[in-house]
PDB file of C-alpha atoms in Angstrom:
ATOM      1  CA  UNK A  26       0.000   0.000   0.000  1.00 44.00           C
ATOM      2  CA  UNK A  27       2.715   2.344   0.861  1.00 47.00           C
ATOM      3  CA  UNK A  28       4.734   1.668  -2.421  1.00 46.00           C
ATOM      4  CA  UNK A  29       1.661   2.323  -4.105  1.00 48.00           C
ATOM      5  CA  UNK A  30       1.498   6.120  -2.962  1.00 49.00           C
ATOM      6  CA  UNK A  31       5.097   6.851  -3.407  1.00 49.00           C
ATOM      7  CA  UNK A  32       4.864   5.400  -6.697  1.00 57.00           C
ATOM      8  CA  UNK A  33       1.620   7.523  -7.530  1.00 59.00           C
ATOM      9  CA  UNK A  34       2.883  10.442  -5.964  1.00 64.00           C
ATOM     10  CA  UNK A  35       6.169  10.121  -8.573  1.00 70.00           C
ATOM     11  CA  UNK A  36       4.291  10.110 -11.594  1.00 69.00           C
ATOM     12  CA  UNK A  37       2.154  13.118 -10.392  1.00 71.00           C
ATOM     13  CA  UNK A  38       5.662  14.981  -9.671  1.00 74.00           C
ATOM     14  CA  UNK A  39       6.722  13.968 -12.885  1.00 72.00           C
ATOM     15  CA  UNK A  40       3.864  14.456 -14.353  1.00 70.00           C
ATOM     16  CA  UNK A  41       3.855  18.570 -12.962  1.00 75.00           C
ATOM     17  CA  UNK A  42       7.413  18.398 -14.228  1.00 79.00           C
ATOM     18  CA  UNK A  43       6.510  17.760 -17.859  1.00 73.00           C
ATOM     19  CA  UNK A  44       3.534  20.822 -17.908  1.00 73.00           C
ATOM     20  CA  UNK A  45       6.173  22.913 -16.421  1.00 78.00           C
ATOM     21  CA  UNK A  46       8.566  22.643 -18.928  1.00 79.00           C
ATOM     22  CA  UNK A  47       6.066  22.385 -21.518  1.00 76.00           C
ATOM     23  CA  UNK A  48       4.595  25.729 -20.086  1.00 78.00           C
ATOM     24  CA  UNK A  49       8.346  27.429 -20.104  1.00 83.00           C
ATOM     25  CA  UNK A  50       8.807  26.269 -23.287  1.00 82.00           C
ATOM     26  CA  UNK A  51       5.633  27.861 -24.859  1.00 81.00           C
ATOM     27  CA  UNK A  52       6.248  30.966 -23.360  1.00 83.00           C
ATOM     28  CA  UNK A  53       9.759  31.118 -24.967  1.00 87.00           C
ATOM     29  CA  UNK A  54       8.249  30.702 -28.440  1.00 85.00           C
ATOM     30  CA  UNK A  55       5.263  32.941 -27.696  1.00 85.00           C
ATOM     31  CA  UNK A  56       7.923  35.749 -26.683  1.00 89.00           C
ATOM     32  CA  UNK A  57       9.674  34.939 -29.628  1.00 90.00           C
ATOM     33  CA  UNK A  58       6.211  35.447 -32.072  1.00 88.00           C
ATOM     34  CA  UNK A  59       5.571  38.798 -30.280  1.00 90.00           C
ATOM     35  CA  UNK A  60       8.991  40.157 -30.908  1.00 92.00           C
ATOM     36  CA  UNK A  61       9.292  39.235 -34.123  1.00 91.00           C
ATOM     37  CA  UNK A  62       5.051  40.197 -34.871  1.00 90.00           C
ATOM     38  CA  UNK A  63       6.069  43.280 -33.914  1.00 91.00           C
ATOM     39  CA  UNK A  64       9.084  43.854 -35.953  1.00 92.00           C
ATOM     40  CA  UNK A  65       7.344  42.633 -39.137  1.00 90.00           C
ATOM     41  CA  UNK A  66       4.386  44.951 -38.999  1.00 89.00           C
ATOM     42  CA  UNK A  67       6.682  47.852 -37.673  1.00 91.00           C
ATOM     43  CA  UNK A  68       8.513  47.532 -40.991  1.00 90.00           C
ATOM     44  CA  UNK A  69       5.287  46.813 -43.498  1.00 87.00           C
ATOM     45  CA  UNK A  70       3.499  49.691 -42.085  1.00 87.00           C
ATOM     46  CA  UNK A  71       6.893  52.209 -42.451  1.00 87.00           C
ATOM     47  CA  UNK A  72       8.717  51.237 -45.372  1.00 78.00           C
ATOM     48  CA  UNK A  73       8.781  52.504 -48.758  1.00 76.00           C
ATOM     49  CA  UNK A  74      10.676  49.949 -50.978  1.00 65.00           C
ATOM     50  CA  UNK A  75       9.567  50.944 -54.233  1.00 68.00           C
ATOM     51  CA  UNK A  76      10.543  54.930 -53.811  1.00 68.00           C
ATOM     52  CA  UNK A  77      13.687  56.510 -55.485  1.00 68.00           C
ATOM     53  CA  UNK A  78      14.864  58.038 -52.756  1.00 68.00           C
ATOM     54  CA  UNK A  79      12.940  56.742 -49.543  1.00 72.00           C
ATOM     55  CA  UNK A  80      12.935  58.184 -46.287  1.00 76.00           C
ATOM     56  CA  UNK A  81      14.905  56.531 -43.119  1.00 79.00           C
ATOM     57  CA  UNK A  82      12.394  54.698 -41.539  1.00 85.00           C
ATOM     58  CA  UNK A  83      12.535  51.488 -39.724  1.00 87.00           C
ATOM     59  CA  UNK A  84      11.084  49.365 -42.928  1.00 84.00           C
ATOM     60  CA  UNK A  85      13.507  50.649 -45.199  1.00 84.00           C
ATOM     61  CA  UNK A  86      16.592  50.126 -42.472  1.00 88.00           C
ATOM     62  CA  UNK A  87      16.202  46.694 -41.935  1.00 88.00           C
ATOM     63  CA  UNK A  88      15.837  46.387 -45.922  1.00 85.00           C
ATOM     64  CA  UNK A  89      19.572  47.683 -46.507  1.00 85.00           C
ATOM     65  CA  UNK A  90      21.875  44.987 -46.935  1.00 87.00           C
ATOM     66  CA  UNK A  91      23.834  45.801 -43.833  1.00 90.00           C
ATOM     67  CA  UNK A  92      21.389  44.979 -41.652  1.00 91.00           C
ATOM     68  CA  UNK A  93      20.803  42.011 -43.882  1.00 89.00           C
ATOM     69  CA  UNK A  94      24.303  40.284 -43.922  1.00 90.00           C
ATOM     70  CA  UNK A  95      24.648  41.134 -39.974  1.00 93.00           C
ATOM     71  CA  UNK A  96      21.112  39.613 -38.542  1.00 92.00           C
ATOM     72  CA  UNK A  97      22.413  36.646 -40.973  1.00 90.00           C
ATOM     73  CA  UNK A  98      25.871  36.147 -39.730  1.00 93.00           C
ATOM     74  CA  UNK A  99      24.726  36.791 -36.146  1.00 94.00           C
ATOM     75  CA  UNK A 100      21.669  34.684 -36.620  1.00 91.00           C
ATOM     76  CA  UNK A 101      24.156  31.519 -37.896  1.00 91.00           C
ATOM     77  CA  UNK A 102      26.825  32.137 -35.102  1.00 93.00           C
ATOM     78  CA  UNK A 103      24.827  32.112 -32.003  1.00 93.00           C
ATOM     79  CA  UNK A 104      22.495  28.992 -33.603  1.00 90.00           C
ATOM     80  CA  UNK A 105      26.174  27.550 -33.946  1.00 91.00           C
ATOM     81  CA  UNK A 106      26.913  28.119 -30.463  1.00 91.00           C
ATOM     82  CA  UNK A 107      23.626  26.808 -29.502  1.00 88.00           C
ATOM     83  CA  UNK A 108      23.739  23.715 -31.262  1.00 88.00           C
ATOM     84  CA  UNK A 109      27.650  22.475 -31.004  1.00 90.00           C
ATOM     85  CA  UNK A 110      28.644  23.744 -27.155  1.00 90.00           C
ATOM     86  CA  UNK A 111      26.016  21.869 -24.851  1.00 87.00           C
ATOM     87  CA  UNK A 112      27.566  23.920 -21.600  1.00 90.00           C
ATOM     88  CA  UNK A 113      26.116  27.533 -23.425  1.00 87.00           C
ATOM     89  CA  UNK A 114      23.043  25.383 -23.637  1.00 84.00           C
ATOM     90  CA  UNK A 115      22.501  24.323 -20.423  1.00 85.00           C
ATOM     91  CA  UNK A 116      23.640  27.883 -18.627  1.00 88.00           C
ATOM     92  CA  UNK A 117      20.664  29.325 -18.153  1.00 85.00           C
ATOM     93  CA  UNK A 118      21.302  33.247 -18.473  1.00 87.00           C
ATOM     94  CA  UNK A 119      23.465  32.635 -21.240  1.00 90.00           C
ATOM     95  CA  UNK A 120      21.626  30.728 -23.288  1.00 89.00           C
ATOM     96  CA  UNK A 121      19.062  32.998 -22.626  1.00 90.00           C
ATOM     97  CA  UNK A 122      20.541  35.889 -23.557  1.00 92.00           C
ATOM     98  CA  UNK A 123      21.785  33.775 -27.044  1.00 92.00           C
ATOM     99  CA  UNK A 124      18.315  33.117 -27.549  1.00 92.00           C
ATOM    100  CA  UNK A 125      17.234  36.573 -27.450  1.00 93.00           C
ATOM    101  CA  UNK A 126      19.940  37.371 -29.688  1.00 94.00           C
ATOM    102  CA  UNK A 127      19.319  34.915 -32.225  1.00 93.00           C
ATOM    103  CA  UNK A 128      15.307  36.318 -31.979  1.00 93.00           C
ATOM    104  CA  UNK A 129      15.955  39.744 -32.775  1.00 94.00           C
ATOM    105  CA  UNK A 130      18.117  38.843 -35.831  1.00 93.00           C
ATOM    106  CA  UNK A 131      15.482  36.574 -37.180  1.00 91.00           C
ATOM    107  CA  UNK A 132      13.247  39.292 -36.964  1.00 93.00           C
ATOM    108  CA  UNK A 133      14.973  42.028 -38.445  1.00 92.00           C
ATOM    109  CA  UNK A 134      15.525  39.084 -41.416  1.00 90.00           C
ATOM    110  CA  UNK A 135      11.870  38.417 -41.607  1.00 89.00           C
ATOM    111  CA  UNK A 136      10.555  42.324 -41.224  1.00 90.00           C
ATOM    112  CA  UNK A 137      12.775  42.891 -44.738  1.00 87.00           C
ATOM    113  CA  UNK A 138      10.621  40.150 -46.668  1.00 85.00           C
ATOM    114  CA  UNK A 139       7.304  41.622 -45.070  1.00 87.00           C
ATOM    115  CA  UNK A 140       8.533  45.233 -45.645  1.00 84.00           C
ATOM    116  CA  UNK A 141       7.207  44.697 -49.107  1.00 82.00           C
ATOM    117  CA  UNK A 142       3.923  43.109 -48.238  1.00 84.00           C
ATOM    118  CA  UNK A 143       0.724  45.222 -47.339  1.00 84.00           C
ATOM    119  CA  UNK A 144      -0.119  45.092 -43.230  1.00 84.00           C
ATOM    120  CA  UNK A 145      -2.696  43.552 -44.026  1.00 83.00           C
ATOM    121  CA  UNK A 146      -1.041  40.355 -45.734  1.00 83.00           C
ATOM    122  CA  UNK A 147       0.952  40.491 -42.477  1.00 85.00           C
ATOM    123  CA  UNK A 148      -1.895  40.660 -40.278  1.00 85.00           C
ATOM    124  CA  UNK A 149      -3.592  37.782 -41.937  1.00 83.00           C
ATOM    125  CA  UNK A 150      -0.119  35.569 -41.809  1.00 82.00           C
ATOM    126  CA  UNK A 151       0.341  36.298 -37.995  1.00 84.00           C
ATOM    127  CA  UNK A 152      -3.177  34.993 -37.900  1.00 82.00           C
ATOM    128  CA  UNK A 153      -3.084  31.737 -39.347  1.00 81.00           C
ATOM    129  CA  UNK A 154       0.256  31.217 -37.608  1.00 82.00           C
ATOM    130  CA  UNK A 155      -0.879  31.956 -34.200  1.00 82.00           C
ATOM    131  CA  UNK A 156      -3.854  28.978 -35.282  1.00 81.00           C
ATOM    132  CA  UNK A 157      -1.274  27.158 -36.044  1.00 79.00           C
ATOM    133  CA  UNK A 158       1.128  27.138 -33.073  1.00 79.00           C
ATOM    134  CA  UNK A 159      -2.386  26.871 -30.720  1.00 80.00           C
ATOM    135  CA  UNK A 160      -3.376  23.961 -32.711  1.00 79.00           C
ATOM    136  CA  UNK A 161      -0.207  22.203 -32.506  1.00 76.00           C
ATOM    137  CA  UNK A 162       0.414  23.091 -28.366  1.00 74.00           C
ATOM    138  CA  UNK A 163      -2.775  21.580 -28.013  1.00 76.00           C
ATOM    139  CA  UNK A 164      -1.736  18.490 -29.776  1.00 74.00           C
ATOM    140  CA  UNK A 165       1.397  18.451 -28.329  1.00 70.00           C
ATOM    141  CA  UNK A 166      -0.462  18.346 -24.791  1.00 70.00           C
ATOM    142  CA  UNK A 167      -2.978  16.232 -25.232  1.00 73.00           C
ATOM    143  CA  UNK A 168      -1.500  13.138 -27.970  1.00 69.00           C
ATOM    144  CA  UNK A 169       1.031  11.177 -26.147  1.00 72.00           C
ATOM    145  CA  UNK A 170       4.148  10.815 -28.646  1.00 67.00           C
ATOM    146  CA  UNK A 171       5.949   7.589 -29.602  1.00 73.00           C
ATOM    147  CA  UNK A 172       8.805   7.346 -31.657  1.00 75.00           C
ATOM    148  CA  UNK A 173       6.617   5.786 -34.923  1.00 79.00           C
ATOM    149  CA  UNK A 174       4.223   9.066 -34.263  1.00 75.00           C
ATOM    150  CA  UNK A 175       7.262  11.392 -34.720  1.00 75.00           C
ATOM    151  CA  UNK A 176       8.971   9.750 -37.509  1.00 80.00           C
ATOM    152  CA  UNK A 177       5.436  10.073 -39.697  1.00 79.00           C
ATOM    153  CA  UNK A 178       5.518  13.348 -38.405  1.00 77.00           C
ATOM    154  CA  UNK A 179       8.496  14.313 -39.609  1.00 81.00           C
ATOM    155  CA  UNK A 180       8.151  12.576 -43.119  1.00 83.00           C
ATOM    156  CA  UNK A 181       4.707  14.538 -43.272  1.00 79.00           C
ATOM    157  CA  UNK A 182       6.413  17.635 -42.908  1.00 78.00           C
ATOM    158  CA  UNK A 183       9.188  16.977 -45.293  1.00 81.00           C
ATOM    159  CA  UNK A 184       6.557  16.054 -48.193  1.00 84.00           C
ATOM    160  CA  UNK A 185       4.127  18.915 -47.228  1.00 75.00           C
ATOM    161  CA  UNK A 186       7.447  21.405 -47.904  1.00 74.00           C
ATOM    162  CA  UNK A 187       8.124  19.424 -50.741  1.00 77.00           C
ATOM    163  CA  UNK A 188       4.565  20.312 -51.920  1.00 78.00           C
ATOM    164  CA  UNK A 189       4.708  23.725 -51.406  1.00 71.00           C
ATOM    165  CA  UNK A 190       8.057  24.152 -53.206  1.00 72.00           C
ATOM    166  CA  UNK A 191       6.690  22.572 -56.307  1.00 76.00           C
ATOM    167  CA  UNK A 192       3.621  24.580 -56.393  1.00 71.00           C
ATOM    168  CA  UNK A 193       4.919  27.733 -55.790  1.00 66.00           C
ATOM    169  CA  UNK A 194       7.930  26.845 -58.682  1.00 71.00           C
ATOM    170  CA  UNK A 195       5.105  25.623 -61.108  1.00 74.00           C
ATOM    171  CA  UNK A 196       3.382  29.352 -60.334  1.00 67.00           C
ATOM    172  CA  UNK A 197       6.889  31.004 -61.067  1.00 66.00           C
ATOM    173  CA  UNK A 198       7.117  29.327 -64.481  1.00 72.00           C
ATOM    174  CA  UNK A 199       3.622  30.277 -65.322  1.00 71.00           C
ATOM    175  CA  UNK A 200       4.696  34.035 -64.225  1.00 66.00           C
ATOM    176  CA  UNK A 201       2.059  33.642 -61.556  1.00 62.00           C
ATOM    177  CA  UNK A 202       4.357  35.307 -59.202  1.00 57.00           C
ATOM    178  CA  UNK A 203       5.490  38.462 -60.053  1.00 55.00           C
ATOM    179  CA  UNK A 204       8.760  38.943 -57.890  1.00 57.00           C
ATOM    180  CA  UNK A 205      11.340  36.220 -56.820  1.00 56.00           C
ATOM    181  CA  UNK A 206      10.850  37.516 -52.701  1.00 53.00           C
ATOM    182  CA  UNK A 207       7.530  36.358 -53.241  1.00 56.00           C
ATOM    183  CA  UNK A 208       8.554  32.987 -54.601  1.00 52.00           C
ATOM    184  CA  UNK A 209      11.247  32.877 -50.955  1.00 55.00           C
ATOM    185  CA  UNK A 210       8.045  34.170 -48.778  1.00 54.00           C
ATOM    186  CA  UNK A 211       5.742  31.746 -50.078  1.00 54.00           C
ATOM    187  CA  UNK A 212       8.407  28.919 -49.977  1.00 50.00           C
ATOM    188  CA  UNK A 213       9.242  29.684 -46.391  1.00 54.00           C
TER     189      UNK A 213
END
């Protein structure tokens, strides 16, 4: 009787362990969506692409190529240092603080493709991804996972990007696409 409690009152422990990390890591990704929300409709509600001479506003700065090349070297170094050193990974203010980094320069990277897109587009894309990523965190809470689950997953994924590629390249030959950054967003 008394190895049946302790044994009960393990899985509940490790059970509140799971939905605690589960928890932290949703909040990480949902403070990741806000930042980088907010970046992308900062920049498609200030920039001016197709001007000759356009002002200096935050759409049109994080659409010069120096802002470009830096969010993508800093974005590939500190996903470097994530992924090969497991100490930065496990520290927790540094990894952090790399995490934040490597946010910021994602979104500066993705608020140049939107910069050319009207808010509205945006506003409609941060909408169907927010259904998304509350679809799948209720999935992810409520399925249990095996390894055959993850593997069909996976190769779902991979053949669902596959998909999209070849539609959206079968639109570019057909010059149903009018600009090669829309062929990138679409294919992203």
């Amino acid at each position: 009787m008394q190895a049946k409690m302790l044994d009960s009152g393990t899985k509940d422990y490790v059970r509140d362990e799971q939905v605690a990390y589960v928890r932290k890591v949703f909040g990480i990704v949902a403070v990741q969506l806000v930042i980088t929300f907010a970046s992308c409709l900062w920049s498609s509600f200030t920039a001016t692409p197709y001007e000759f001479n356009p002002p200096a506003t935050y759409g049109n700065w994080v659409n010069s190529l120096a802002v470009q090349l830096t969010a993508l070297f800093v974005m590939l170094f500190t996903m470097i240092a994530l992924l090969c050193v497991p100490r930065l990974r496990k520290q927790v203010p540094v990894n952090y603080i790399l995490l934040f980094i490597f946010t910021m320069s994602e979104a500066l990277a993705v608020s140049a493709w939107t910069a050319y897109l009207t808010p509205e587009s945006v506003l409609i894309a941060i909408g169907v991804l927010m259904a998304s990523v509350v679809t799948l965190a209720f999935a992810a809470l409520t399925t249990p996972m095996t390894a055959k689950l993850a593997r069909n997953l996976i190769i779902g994924l991979i053949i669902g990007v596959f998909i999209q590629f070849f539609v959206v390249m079968t639109m570019c030959i057909f010059d149903l696409f009018s600009s090669y950054w829309y062929m990138l967003y679409g294919t992203l």
